[in-house]
PDB file of C-alpha atoms and ligand atoms in Angstrom:
ATOM      1  CA  MET Y  28      79.589 106.836  94.337  1.00  0.00           C
ATOM      2  CA  LYS Y  29      77.362 109.380  96.034  1.00  0.00           C
ATOM      3  CA  LEU Y  30      78.825 112.892  96.270  1.00  0.00           C
ATOM      4  CA  VAL Y  31      77.862 115.194  99.146  1.00  0.00           C
ATOM      5  CA  ILE Y  32      79.081 118.807  99.111  1.00  0.00           C
ATOM      6  CA  ALA Y  33      78.762 120.384 102.547  1.00  0.00           C
ATOM      7  CA  THR Y  34      80.652 122.367 105.184  1.00  0.00           C
ATOM      8  CA  LYS Y  35      83.194 120.625 107.409  1.00  0.00           C
ATOM      9  CA  GLU Y  36      80.742 120.904 110.325  1.00  0.00           C
ATOM     10  CA  GLU Y  37      77.867 119.396 108.343  1.00  0.00           C
ATOM     11  CA  ILE Y  38      80.096 116.561 107.141  1.00  0.00           C
ATOM     12  CA  ALA Y  39      81.188 115.760 110.699  1.00  0.00           C
ATOM     13  CA  LYS Y  40      77.602 115.852 111.995  1.00  0.00           C
ATOM     14  CA  ASP Y  41      76.316 113.634 109.207  1.00  0.00           C
ATOM     15  CA  ILE Y  42      79.016 110.973 109.541  1.00  0.00           C
ATOM     16  CA  ALA Y  43      78.820 110.999 113.360  1.00  0.00           C
ATOM     17  CA  SER Y  44      75.046 110.469 113.094  1.00  0.00           C
ATOM     18  CA  ARG Y  45      75.612 107.554 110.731  1.00  0.00           C
ATOM     19  CA  VAL Y  46      78.111 105.955 113.133  1.00  0.00           C
ATOM     20  CA  ILE Y  47      75.853 106.482 116.145  1.00  0.00           C
ATOM     21  CA  SER Y  48      72.767 105.058 114.463  1.00  0.00           C
ATOM     22  CA  LEU Y  49      74.778 102.092 113.185  1.00  0.00           C
ATOM     23  CA  VAL Y  50      76.027 101.309 116.704  1.00  0.00           C
ATOM     24  CA  LYS Y  51      72.565 101.828 118.212  1.00  0.00           C
ATOM     25  CA  GLY Y  52      71.167  99.282 115.747  1.00  0.00           C
ATOM     26  CA  ASN Y  53      74.144  96.937 116.090  1.00  0.00           C
ATOM     27  CA  PRO Y  54      76.035  97.405 119.385  1.00  0.00           C
ATOM     28  CA  GLN Y  55      78.702  94.980 118.117  1.00  0.00           C
ATOM     29  CA  ALA Y  56      79.388  96.957 114.955  1.00  0.00           C
ATOM     30  CA  ILE Y  57      82.846  96.794 113.386  1.00  0.00           C
ATOM     31  CA  LEU Y  58      84.277 100.211 112.519  1.00  0.00           C
ATOM     32  CA  GLY Y  59      87.161 100.962 110.155  1.00  0.00           C
ATOM     33  CA  LEU Y  60      88.896 104.141 111.240  1.00  0.00           C
ATOM     34  CA  ALA Y  61      91.297 106.678 109.743  1.00  0.00           C
ATOM     35  CA  THR Y  62      93.700 109.141 111.330  1.00  0.00           C
ATOM     36  CA  GLY Y  63      94.854 112.523 109.975  1.00  0.00           C
ATOM     37  CA  SER Y  64      93.047 115.857 109.858  1.00  0.00           C
ATOM     38  CA  SER Y  65      90.039 114.737 107.831  1.00  0.00           C
ATOM     39  CA  PRO Y  66      88.106 112.732 110.474  1.00  0.00           C
ATOM     40  CA  LEU Y  67      89.008 114.967 113.447  1.00  0.00           C
ATOM     41  CA  GLU Y  68      85.732 116.930 113.511  1.00  0.00           C
ATOM     42  CA  THR Y  69      83.759 113.694 113.103  1.00  0.00           C
ATOM     43  CA  TYR Y  70      85.499 112.168 116.127  1.00  0.00           C
ATOM     44  CA  ALA Y  71      84.868 115.364 118.117  1.00  0.00           C
ATOM     45  CA  GLU Y  72      81.183 115.163 117.193  1.00  0.00           C
ATOM     46  CA  ILE Y  73      80.980 111.494 118.259  1.00  0.00           C
ATOM     47  CA  ILE Y  74      82.579 112.457 121.604  1.00  0.00           C
ATOM     48  CA  LYS Y  75      80.065 115.293 122.027  1.00  0.00           C
ATOM     49  CA  ARG Y  76      77.208 112.805 121.568  1.00  0.00           C
ATOM     50  CA  LYS Y  77      78.765 109.910 123.519  1.00  0.00           C
ATOM     51  CA  ASN Y  78      75.864 109.741 125.971  1.00  0.00           C
ATOM     52  CA  GLU Y  79      73.536 108.651 123.188  1.00  0.00           C
ATOM     53  CA  VAL Y  80      75.247 105.324 122.585  1.00  0.00           C
ATOM     54  CA  SER Y  81      77.630 102.729 124.063  1.00  0.00           C
ATOM     55  CA  PHE Y  82      80.768 101.611 122.221  1.00  0.00           C
ATOM     56  CA  LYS Y  83      81.489  98.873 124.803  1.00  0.00           C
ATOM     57  CA  LYS Y  84      80.875  96.056 122.342  1.00  0.00           C
ATOM     58  CA  VAL Y  85      82.221  97.839 119.263  1.00  0.00           C
ATOM     59  CA  THR Y  86      85.392  96.616 117.562  1.00  0.00           C
ATOM     60  CA  SER Y  87      87.586  98.906 115.483  1.00  0.00           C
ATOM     61  CA  PHE Y  88      90.321  98.348 112.926  1.00  0.00           C
ATOM     62  CA  ASN Y  89      92.503 101.283 111.972  1.00  0.00           C
ATOM     63  CA  LEU Y  90      93.685 101.685 108.416  1.00  0.00           C
ATOM     64  CA  ASP Y  91      97.370 102.129 109.052  1.00  0.00           C
ATOM     65  CA  GLU Y  92     100.283 102.698 111.399  1.00  0.00           C
ATOM     66  CA  TYR Y  93     103.755 104.137 110.895  1.00  0.00           C
ATOM     67  CA  LEU Y  94     106.652 101.719 110.893  1.00  0.00           C
ATOM     68  CA  ASP Y  95     109.971 102.369 112.662  1.00  0.00           C
ATOM     69  CA  ASN Y  96     108.588 105.479 114.292  1.00  0.00           C
ATOM     70  CA  GLY Y  97     110.810 106.672 117.143  1.00  0.00           C
ATOM     71  CA  ASP Y  98     108.203 108.997 118.645  1.00  0.00           C
ATOM     72  CA  ILE Y  99     105.264 107.189 120.247  1.00  0.00           C
ATOM     73  CA  THR Y 100     103.245 110.439 120.419  1.00  0.00           C
ATOM     74  CA  GLN Y 101     103.350 110.459 116.607  1.00  0.00           C
ATOM     75  CA  SER Y 102     101.896 106.965 116.371  1.00  0.00           C
ATOM     76  CA  TYR Y 103      98.410 106.458 115.014  1.00  0.00           C
ATOM     77  CA  ARG Y 104      97.544 104.511 118.178  1.00  0.00           C
ATOM     78  CA  TYR Y 105      98.348 107.666 120.177  1.00  0.00           C
ATOM     79  CA  PHE Y 106      96.308 109.762 117.731  1.00  0.00           C
ATOM     80  CA  MET Y 107      93.254 107.532 118.116  1.00  0.00           C
ATOM     81  CA  ASP Y 108      93.572 107.280 121.899  1.00  0.00           C
ATOM     82  CA  THR Y 109      93.788 111.043 122.353  1.00  0.00           C
ATOM     83  CA  ASN Y 110      91.269 112.056 119.683  1.00  0.00           C
ATOM     84  CA  LEU Y 111      88.602 109.387 120.234  1.00  0.00           C
ATOM     85  CA  PHE Y 112      89.147 106.239 122.272  1.00  0.00           C
ATOM     86  CA  ASP Y 113      90.043 107.917 125.601  1.00  0.00           C
ATOM     87  CA  HIS Y 114      86.796 109.890 125.452  1.00  0.00           C
ATOM     88  CA  ILE Y 115      84.249 107.141 124.701  1.00  0.00           C
ATOM     89  CA  ASP Y 116      83.546 103.801 126.377  1.00  0.00           C
ATOM     90  CA  ILE Y 117      85.155 101.634 123.684  1.00  0.00           C
ATOM     91  CA  LYS Y 118      87.365  98.872 125.150  1.00  0.00           C
ATOM     92  CA  LYS Y 119      90.993  99.379 124.140  1.00  0.00           C
ATOM     93  CA  GLU Y 120      91.428  95.638 123.660  1.00  0.00           C
ATOM     94  CA  ASN Y 121      88.810  95.831 120.915  1.00  0.00           C
ATOM     95  CA  THR Y 122      90.742  98.505 118.999  1.00  0.00           C
ATOM     96  CA  HIS Y 123      93.182  97.164 116.429  1.00  0.00           C
ATOM     97  CA  PHE Y 124      96.058  98.552 114.386  1.00  0.00           C
ATOM     98  CA  PRO Y 125      98.180  96.856 111.750  1.00  0.00           C
ATOM     99  CA  SER Y 126     101.682  96.103 112.976  1.00  0.00           C
ATOM    100  CA  LYS Y 127     104.787  94.095 112.115  1.00  0.00           C
ATOM    101  CA  GLU Y 128     103.405  91.305 114.298  1.00  0.00           C
ATOM    102  CA  ASN Y 129      99.933  90.997 112.759  1.00  0.00           C
ATOM    103  CA  LEU Y 130     100.850  91.985 109.196  1.00  0.00           C
ATOM    104  CA  ALA Y 131     100.050  88.539 107.776  1.00  0.00           C
ATOM    105  CA  THR Y 132      96.884  88.044 109.790  1.00  0.00           C
ATOM    106  CA  TYR Y 133      95.247  91.517 109.897  1.00  0.00           C
ATOM    107  CA  ASP Y 134      92.907  90.842 106.963  1.00  0.00           C
ATOM    108  CA  ASP Y 135      91.864  87.507 108.483  1.00  0.00           C
ATOM    109  CA  GLU Y 136      91.288  89.166 111.863  1.00  0.00           C
ATOM    110  CA  ILE Y 137      88.941  91.636 110.180  1.00  0.00           C
ATOM    111  CA  LEU Y 138      87.093  88.808 108.432  1.00  0.00           C
ATOM    112  CA  ALA Y 139      86.912  86.737 111.627  1.00  0.00           C
ATOM    113  CA  ALA Y 140      85.367  89.712 113.433  1.00  0.00           C
ATOM    114  CA  GLY Y 141      82.647  89.752 110.768  1.00  0.00           C
ATOM    115  CA  GLY Y 142      84.079  92.339 108.358  1.00  0.00           C
ATOM    116  CA  ILE Y 143      84.028  96.117 108.568  1.00  0.00           C
ATOM    117  CA  ASP Y 144      80.493  97.522 108.682  1.00  0.00           C
ATOM    118  CA  PHE Y 145      81.445 101.174 108.287  1.00  0.00           C
ATOM    119  CA  GLN Y 146      84.790 102.458 106.982  1.00  0.00           C
ATOM    120  CA  ILE Y 147      85.910 106.087 107.341  1.00  0.00           C
ATOM    121  CA  LEU Y 148      88.572 107.245 104.864  1.00  0.00           C
ATOM    122  CA  GLY Y 149      90.530 110.392 104.078  1.00  0.00           C
ATOM    123  CA  ILE Y 150      92.360 110.914 100.783  1.00  0.00           C
ATOM    124  CA  GLY Y 151      95.937 111.998 100.140  1.00  0.00           C
ATOM    125  CA  SER Y 152      96.672 114.865  97.758  1.00  0.00           C
ATOM    126  CA  ASP Y 153      98.170 112.167  95.494  1.00  0.00           C
ATOM    127  CA  GLY Y 154      94.951 110.109  95.621  1.00  0.00           C
ATOM    128  CA  HIS Y 155      96.093 107.582  98.213  1.00  0.00           C
ATOM    129  CA  ILE Y 156      93.661 105.923 100.592  1.00  0.00           C
ATOM    130  CA  ALA Y 157      95.135 104.514 103.801  1.00  0.00           C
ATOM    131  CA  PHE Y 158      98.786 104.381 102.679  1.00  0.00           C
ATOM    132  CA  ASN Y 159      98.082 102.800  99.329  1.00  0.00           C
ATOM    133  CA  GLU Y 160     100.114 105.135  97.177  1.00  0.00           C
ATOM    134  CA  PRO Y 161      99.659 105.539  93.390  1.00  0.00           C
ATOM    135  CA  ASN Y 162     100.286 102.296  91.476  1.00  0.00           C
ATOM    136  CA  THR Y 163      99.499 100.026  94.428  1.00  0.00           C
ATOM    137  CA  PRO Y 164      97.734  96.965  92.966  1.00  0.00           C
ATOM    138  CA  PHE Y 165      93.960  96.970  93.405  1.00  0.00           C
ATOM    139  CA  ASP Y 166      94.131  93.426  94.839  1.00  0.00           C
ATOM    140  CA  SER Y 167      96.576  94.409  97.621  1.00  0.00           C
ATOM    141  CA  LYS Y 168      96.025  93.201 101.175  1.00  0.00           C
ATOM    142  CA  THR Y 169      97.553  94.570 104.382  1.00  0.00           C
ATOM    143  CA  HIS Y 170     101.202  95.288 103.601  1.00  0.00           C
ATOM    144  CA  VAL Y 171     104.234  97.471 104.281  1.00  0.00           C
ATOM    145  CA  ALA Y 172     104.167 100.613 102.148  1.00  0.00           C
ATOM    146  CA  GLU Y 173     106.860 103.119 101.286  1.00  0.00           C
ATOM    147  CA  LEU Y 174     105.385 106.598 101.546  1.00  0.00           C
ATOM    148  CA  ASP Y 175     105.654 108.783  98.444  1.00  0.00           C
ATOM    149  CA  GLU Y 176     107.616 112.025  98.672  1.00  0.00           C
ATOM    150  CA  ARG Y 177     104.417 114.036  98.378  1.00  0.00           C
ATOM    151  CA  THR Y 178     102.848 112.156 101.316  1.00  0.00           C
ATOM    152  CA  ILE Y 179     105.955 112.645 103.459  1.00  0.00           C
ATOM    153  CA  LYS Y 180     105.829 116.366 102.664  1.00  0.00           C
ATOM    154  CA  ASP Y 181     102.068 116.560 103.425  1.00  0.00           C
ATOM    155  CA  ASN Y 182     102.537 114.713 106.731  1.00  0.00           C
ATOM    156  CA  SER Y 183     105.541 116.821 107.772  1.00  0.00           C
ATOM    157  CA  ARG Y 184     103.099 119.425 109.117  1.00  0.00           C
ATOM    158  CA  PHE Y 185     102.567 117.122 112.110  1.00  0.00           C
ATOM    159  CA  PHE Y 186     106.335 116.784 112.801  1.00  0.00           C
ATOM    160  CA  LYS Y 187     109.141 119.134 113.914  1.00  0.00           C
ATOM    161  CA  SER Y 188     111.039 118.522 110.693  1.00  0.00           C
ATOM    162  CA  ILE Y 189     110.493 116.593 107.464  1.00  0.00           C
ATOM    163  CA  ASP Y 190     113.371 114.299 108.467  1.00  0.00           C
ATOM    164  CA  ASP Y 191     111.306 113.073 111.430  1.00  0.00           C
ATOM    165  CA  VAL Y 192     108.461 111.775 109.226  1.00  0.00           C
ATOM    166  CA  PRO Y 193     108.560 107.962 109.002  1.00  0.00           C
ATOM    167  CA  THR Y 194     109.041 106.791 105.411  1.00  0.00           C
ATOM    168  CA  LYS Y 195     107.265 103.463 105.839  1.00  0.00           C
ATOM    169  CA  ALA Y 196     103.890 102.390 107.164  1.00  0.00           C
ATOM    170  CA  ILE Y 197     101.791  99.280 107.472  1.00  0.00           C
ATOM    171  CA  THR Y 198      98.518  99.733 105.711  1.00  0.00           C
ATOM    172  CA  MET Y 199      95.334  97.887 104.896  1.00  0.00           C
ATOM    173  CA  GLY Y 200      95.416  97.076 101.206  1.00  0.00           C
ATOM    174  CA  LEU Y 201      92.954  98.299  98.610  1.00  0.00           C
ATOM    175  CA  SER Y 202      91.165  94.944  98.504  1.00  0.00           C
ATOM    176  CA  THR Y 203      90.936  94.982 102.319  1.00  0.00           C
ATOM    177  CA  ILE Y 204      89.226  98.389 102.199  1.00  0.00           C
ATOM    178  CA  MET Y 205      86.886  97.311  99.391  1.00  0.00           C
ATOM    179  CA  GLN Y 206      85.482  94.548 101.577  1.00  0.00           C
ATOM    180  CA  ALA Y 207      83.910  97.065 103.965  1.00  0.00           C
ATOM    181  CA  LYS Y 208      80.109  97.045 103.718  1.00  0.00           C
ATOM    182  CA  GLU Y 209      79.794 100.822 103.718  1.00  0.00           C
ATOM    183  CA  ILE Y 210      82.475 103.455 103.058  1.00  0.00           C
ATOM    184  CA  VAL Y 211      82.626 107.213 103.575  1.00  0.00           C
ATOM    185  CA  LEU Y 212      85.515 109.370 102.370  1.00  0.00           C
ATOM    186  CA  ILE Y 213      86.145 112.894 103.641  1.00  0.00           C
ATOM    187  CA  ALA Y 214      88.051 115.429 101.518  1.00  0.00           C
ATOM    188  CA  THR Y 215      88.268 119.073 102.470  1.00  0.00           C
ATOM    189  CA  GLY Y 216      90.486 121.928 101.340  1.00  0.00           C
ATOM    190  CA  LYS Y 217      91.878 123.036  97.979  1.00  0.00           C
ATOM    191  CA  ASN Y 218      94.857 120.657  98.110  1.00  0.00           C
ATOM    192  CA  LYS Y 219      92.441 117.690  97.780  1.00  0.00           C
ATOM    193  CA  ALA Y 220      90.513 119.026  94.741  1.00  0.00           C
ATOM    194  CA  GLU Y 221      92.812 117.507  92.112  1.00  0.00           C
ATOM    195  CA  ALA Y 222      92.764 114.041  93.728  1.00  0.00           C
ATOM    196  CA  VAL Y 223      88.977 114.121  94.144  1.00  0.00           C
ATOM    197  CA  LYS Y 224      88.490 115.053  90.479  1.00  0.00           C
ATOM    198  CA  LYS Y 225      90.834 112.273  89.366  1.00  0.00           C
ATOM    199  CA  MET Y 226      89.015 109.775  91.566  1.00  0.00           C
ATOM    200  CA  PHE Y 227      85.708 110.419  89.743  1.00  0.00           C
ATOM    201  CA  GLU Y 228      87.207 110.565  86.249  1.00  0.00           C
ATOM    202  CA  LYS Y 229      88.680 107.130  85.671  1.00  0.00           C
ATOM    203  CA  VAL Y 230      89.276 103.895  87.591  1.00  0.00           C
ATOM    204  CA  ASP Y 231      93.050 103.618  87.424  1.00  0.00           C
ATOM    205  CA  ILE Y 232      95.843 102.596  89.776  1.00  0.00           C
ATOM    206  CA  SER Y 233      97.502 105.988  89.303  1.00  0.00           C
ATOM    207  CA  CYS Y 234      94.717 107.203  91.629  1.00  0.00           C
ATOM    208  CA  PRO Y 235      94.164 104.493  94.273  1.00  0.00           C
ATOM    209  CA  ALA Y 236      90.949 106.139  95.558  1.00  0.00           C
ATOM    210  CA  SER Y 237      89.373 105.607  92.130  1.00  0.00           C
ATOM    211  CA  ILE Y 238      88.866 101.935  93.055  1.00  0.00           C
ATOM    212  CA  LEU Y 239      85.963 103.122  95.207  1.00  0.00           C
ATOM    213  CA  ASN Y 240      83.925 103.570  91.995  1.00  0.00           C
ATOM    214  CA  LYS Y 241      83.637  99.775  91.988  1.00  0.00           C
ATOM    215  CA  HIS Y 242      82.098  99.632  95.488  1.00  0.00           C
ATOM    216  CA  PRO Y 243      78.288  99.598  95.809  1.00  0.00           C
ATOM    217  CA  ASN Y 244      77.990 101.778  98.935  1.00  0.00           C
ATOM    218  CA  VAL Y 245      80.328 104.776  99.025  1.00  0.00           C
ATOM    219  CA  THR Y 246      79.658 108.391  99.984  1.00  0.00           C
ATOM    220  CA  ILE Y 247      82.285 111.012  99.155  1.00  0.00           C
ATOM    221  CA  TYR Y 248      81.955 114.050 101.409  1.00  0.00           C
ATOM    222  CA  VAL Y 249      83.684 117.199 100.145  1.00  0.00           C
ATOM    223  CA  ASP Y 250      83.630 120.839 101.106  1.00  0.00           C
ATOM    224  CA  LYS Y 251      83.385 123.575  98.466  1.00  0.00           C
ATOM    225  CA  ASP Y 252      87.175 123.798  98.153  1.00  0.00           C
ATOM    226  CA  ALA Y 253      87.652 120.111  97.405  1.00  0.00           C
ATOM    227  CA  ALA Y 254      84.555 119.741  95.212  1.00  0.00           C
ATOM    228  CA  PRO Y 255      85.386 118.462  91.724  1.00  0.00           C
ATOM    229  CA  VAL Y 256      84.749 120.786  88.771  1.00  0.00           C
ATOM    230  CA  PHE Y 257      84.114 118.809  85.576  1.00  0.00           C
TER     231      PHE Y 257
HETATM  232  C1  F6R A  24      95.329 108.015 107.715  1.00  0.00           C
HETATM  233  C2  F6R A  24      95.204 107.645 106.317  1.00  0.00           C
HETATM  234  C3  F6R A  24      95.587 108.589 105.222  1.00  0.00           C
HETATM  235  C4  F6R A  24      94.900 109.940 105.359  1.00  0.00           C
HETATM  236  C5  F6R A  24      95.287 110.856 104.196  1.00  0.00           C
HETATM  237  C6  F6R A  24      94.695 112.247 104.359  1.00  0.00           C
HETATM  238  O1  F6R A  24      94.943 106.959 108.554  1.00  0.00           O
HETATM  239  O2  F6R A  24      94.837 106.545 106.038  1.00  0.00           O
HETATM  240  O3  F6R A  24      95.260 108.023 103.984  1.00  0.00           O
HETATM  241  O4  F6R A  24      93.517 109.763 105.373  1.00  0.00           O
HETATM  242  O5  F6R A  24      96.664 110.950 104.116  1.00  0.00           O
HETATM  243  O6  F6R A  24      95.254 112.848 105.485  1.00  0.00           O
HETATM  244  P1  F6R A  24      94.623 114.170 106.102  1.00  0.00           P
HETATM  245  O7  F6R A  24      93.269 113.821 106.561  1.00  0.00           O
HETATM  246  O8  F6R A  24      95.530 114.521 107.252  1.00  0.00           O
HETATM  247  O9  F6R A  24      94.621 115.187 105.015  1.00  0.00           O
END
């Protein structure tokens, strides 16, 4: 895995440039997208540079979506619409999320589209990627996941109260993510440092992100606060 230590702004600019040049070279590129705080600046940077490229033929697959979520404005679909899709010329019908309905077919849909060319990931403070919590099997496909207590607590910052945070989500599995041709992971802030260190130390299901060590094309972007100290 390649490690890049940079500021949040530099990380966003670098990843946005990679996405834009990918789409310029392949207007039908397939993007794998994450929600949460980590990719926000990257999406803002893509929006800033939207005149450089067209996303009309791009297809996207999001990593995950809450299950049994009463508040639509807390859905990951809403997050992506408001933070990216509504501001670029991507066609909404080409943007996909895992759901109860497509649970069994999501991985096949990704394959049928040609596979993910470029996957953006964040990392949980417990080492999760998408909602693959510690001890999720490395060969997992898209599935329903119970969120760990730590994840529910971390995500409660987006909700009025911790009781409003959904406890289940549908998530791409670890083997789904590993099929992406190119992967970038963004980790910023002190609360990610422990997970980032663990990810580099040992490939083990107690840290789901550590599976990325087995992928041939991964860049881990960290800021100074999240940088691992060995
Ligand atoms: C979101 C996702 C999660 C987040 C992770 C970090 O689609 O897949 O794995 O990337 O929980 O969240 P933030 O970026 O909010 O710290």
